mmCIF file of C-alpha atoms in Angstrom:
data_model
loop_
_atom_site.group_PDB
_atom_site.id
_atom_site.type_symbol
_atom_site.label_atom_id
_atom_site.label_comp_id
_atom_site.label_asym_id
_atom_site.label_seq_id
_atom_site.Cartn_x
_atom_site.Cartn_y
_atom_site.Cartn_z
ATOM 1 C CA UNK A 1 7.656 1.578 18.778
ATOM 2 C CA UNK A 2 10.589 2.592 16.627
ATOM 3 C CA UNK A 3 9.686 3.899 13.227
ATOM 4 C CA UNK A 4 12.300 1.767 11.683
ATOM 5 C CA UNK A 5 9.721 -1.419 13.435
ATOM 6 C CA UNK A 6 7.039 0.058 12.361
ATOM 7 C CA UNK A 7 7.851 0.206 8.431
ATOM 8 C CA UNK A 8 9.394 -3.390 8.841
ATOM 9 C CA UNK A 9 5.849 -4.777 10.250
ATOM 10 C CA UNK A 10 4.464 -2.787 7.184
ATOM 11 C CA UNK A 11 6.605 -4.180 4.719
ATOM 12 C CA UNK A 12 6.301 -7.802 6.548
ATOM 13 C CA UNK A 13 2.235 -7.309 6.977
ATOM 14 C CA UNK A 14 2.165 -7.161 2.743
ATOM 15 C CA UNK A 15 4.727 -10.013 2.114
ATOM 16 C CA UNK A 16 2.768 -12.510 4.377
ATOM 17 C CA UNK A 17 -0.706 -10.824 3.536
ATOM 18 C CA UNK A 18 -1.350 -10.630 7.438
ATOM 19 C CA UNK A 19 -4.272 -8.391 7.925
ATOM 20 C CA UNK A 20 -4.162 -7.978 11.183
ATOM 21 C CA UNK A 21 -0.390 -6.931 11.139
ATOM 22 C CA UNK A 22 -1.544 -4.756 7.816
ATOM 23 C CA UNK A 23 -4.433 -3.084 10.138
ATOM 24 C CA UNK A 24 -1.858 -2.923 13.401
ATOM 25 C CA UNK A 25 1.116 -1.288 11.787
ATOM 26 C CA UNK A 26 -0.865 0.744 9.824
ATOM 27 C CA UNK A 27 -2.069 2.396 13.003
ATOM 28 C CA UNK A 28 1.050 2.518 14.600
ATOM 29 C CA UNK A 29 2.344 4.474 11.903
ATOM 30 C CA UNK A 30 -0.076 6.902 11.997
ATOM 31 C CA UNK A 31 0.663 7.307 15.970
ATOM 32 C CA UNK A 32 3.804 7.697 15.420
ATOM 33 C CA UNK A 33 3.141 10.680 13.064
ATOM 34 C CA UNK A 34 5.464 9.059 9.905
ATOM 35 C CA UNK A 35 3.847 10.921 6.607
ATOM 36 C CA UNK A 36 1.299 8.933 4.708
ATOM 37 C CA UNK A 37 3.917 9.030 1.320
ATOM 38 C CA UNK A 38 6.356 7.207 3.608
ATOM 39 C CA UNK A 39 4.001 4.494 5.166
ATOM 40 C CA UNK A 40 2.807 3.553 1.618
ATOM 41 C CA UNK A 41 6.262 4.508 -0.268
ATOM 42 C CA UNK A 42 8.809 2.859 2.172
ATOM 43 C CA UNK A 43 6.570 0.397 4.084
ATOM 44 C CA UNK A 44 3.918 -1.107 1.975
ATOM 45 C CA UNK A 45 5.321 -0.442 -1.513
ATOM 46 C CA UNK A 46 8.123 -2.518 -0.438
ATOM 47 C CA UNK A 47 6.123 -5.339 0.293
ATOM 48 C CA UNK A 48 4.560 -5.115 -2.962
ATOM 49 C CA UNK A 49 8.002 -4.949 -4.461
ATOM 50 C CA UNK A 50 9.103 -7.709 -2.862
ATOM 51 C CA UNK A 51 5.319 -9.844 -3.697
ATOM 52 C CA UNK A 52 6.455 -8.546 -7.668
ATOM 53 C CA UNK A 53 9.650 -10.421 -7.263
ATOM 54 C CA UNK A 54 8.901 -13.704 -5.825
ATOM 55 C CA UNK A 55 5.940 -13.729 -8.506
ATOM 56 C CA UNK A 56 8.345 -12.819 -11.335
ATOM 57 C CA UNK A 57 10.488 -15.968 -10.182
ATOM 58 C CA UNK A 58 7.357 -18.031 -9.712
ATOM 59 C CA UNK A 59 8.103 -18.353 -6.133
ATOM 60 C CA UNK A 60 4.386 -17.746 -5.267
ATOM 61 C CA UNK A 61 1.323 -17.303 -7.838
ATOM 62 C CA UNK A 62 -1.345 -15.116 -7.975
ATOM 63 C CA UNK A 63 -3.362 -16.124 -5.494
ATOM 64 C CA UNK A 64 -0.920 -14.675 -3.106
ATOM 65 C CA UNK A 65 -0.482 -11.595 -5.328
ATOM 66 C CA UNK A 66 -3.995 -11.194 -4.783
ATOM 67 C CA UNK A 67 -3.988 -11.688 -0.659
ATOM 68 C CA UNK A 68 -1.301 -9.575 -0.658
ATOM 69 C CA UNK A 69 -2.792 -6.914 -2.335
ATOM 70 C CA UNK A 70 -5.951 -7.429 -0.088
ATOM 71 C CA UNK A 71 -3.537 -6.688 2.925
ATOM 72 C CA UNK A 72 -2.790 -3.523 1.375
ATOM 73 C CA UNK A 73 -6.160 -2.386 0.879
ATOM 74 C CA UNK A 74 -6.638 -2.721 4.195
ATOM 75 C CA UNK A 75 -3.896 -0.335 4.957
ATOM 76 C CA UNK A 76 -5.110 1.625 2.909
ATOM 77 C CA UNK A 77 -8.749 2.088 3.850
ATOM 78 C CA UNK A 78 -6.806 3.495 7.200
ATOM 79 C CA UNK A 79 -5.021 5.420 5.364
ATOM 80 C CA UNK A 80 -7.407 7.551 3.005
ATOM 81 C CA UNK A 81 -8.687 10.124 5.056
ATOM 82 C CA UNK A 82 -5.230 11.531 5.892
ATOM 83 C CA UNK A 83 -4.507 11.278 1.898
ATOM 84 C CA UNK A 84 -7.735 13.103 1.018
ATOM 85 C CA UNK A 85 -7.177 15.263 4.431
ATOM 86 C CA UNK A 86 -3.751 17.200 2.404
ATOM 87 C CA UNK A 87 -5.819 17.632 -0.723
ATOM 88 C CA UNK A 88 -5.139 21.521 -0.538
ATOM 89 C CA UNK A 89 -1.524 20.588 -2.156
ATOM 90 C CA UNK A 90 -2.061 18.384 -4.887
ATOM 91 C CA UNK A 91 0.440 18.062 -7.360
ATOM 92 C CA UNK A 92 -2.061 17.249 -10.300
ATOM 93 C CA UNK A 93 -4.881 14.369 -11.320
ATOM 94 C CA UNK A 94 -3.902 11.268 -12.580
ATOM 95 C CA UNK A 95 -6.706 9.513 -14.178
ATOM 96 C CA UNK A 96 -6.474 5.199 -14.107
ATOM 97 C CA UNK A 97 -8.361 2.513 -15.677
ATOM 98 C CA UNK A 98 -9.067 -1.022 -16.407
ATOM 99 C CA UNK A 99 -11.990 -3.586 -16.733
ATOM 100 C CA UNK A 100 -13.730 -4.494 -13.571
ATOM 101 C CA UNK A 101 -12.425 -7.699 -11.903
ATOM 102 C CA UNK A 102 -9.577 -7.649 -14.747
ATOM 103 C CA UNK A 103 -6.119 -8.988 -13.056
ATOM 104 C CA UNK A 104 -4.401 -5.339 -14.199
ATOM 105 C CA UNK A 105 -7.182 -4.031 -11.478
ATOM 106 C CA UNK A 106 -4.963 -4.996 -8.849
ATOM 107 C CA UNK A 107 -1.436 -3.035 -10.135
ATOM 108 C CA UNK A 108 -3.998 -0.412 -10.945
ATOM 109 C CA UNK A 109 -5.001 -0.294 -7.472
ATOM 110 C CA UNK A 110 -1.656 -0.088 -5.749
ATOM 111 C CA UNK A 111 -0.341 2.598 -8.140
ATOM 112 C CA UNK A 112 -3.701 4.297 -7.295
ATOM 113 C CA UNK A 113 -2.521 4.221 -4.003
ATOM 114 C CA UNK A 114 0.836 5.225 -4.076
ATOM 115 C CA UNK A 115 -0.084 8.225 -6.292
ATOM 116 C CA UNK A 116 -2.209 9.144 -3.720
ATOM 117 C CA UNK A 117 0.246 8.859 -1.096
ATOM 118 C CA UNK A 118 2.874 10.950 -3.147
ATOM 119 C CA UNK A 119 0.325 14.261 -3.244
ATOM 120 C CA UNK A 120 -1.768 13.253 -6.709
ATOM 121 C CA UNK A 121 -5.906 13.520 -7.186
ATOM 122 C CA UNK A 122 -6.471 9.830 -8.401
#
């Protein structure tokens, strides 16, 4: 599969908060050797930006922020070991925080992700 498929079904996997698609195109990526900043940077952090947007105009509410961030944790999960794998280049430690089960827990949680993704002990 082409890589410019792959980050599509990424980006498409978070915007319909399709797990399966989330869990498939996840994998492909990884098969297809793109870097782990990319698949969360340029696939699934597009998504997200895109979920942002169509909240921000009230085009969907927060229960679809919420399965959409669900899809990306999914992702994710695949996605850890190969950010904890390149730990020997870390650019620093980022430390995050917010109340358990708070809605901010969820933009915590991405940019948790994406820090990880970009070479930072989170």
């Amino acid at each position: 599969m082409a890589k410019e498929q792959i980050m599509a079904d990424l980006q498409k996997a978070i915007e319909t908060w399709d797990f399966k698609l989330a869990d498939s195109a996840t994998k492909a990526a990884i098969d297809a050797k793109i870097p782990v900043g990319e698949i969360i940077g340029d696939g699934l952090g597009k998504g997200m930006e895109v979920i942002g947007k169509r909240f921000d105009a009230a085009e969907i509410y927060l229960p679809q922020v919420v399965a959409a961030s669900k899809a990306m944790e999914v992702a994710l999960k695949i996605l850890e070991p190969l950010m904890t794998a390149g730990a020997g280049a870390l650019k620093g430690t980022v430390v995050f925080g917010t109340v358990e089960g708070d809605i901010h827990e969820i933009g915590k949680n991405v940019c948790c992700a994406m820090l990880r993704g970009a070479g930072y002990n989170v």
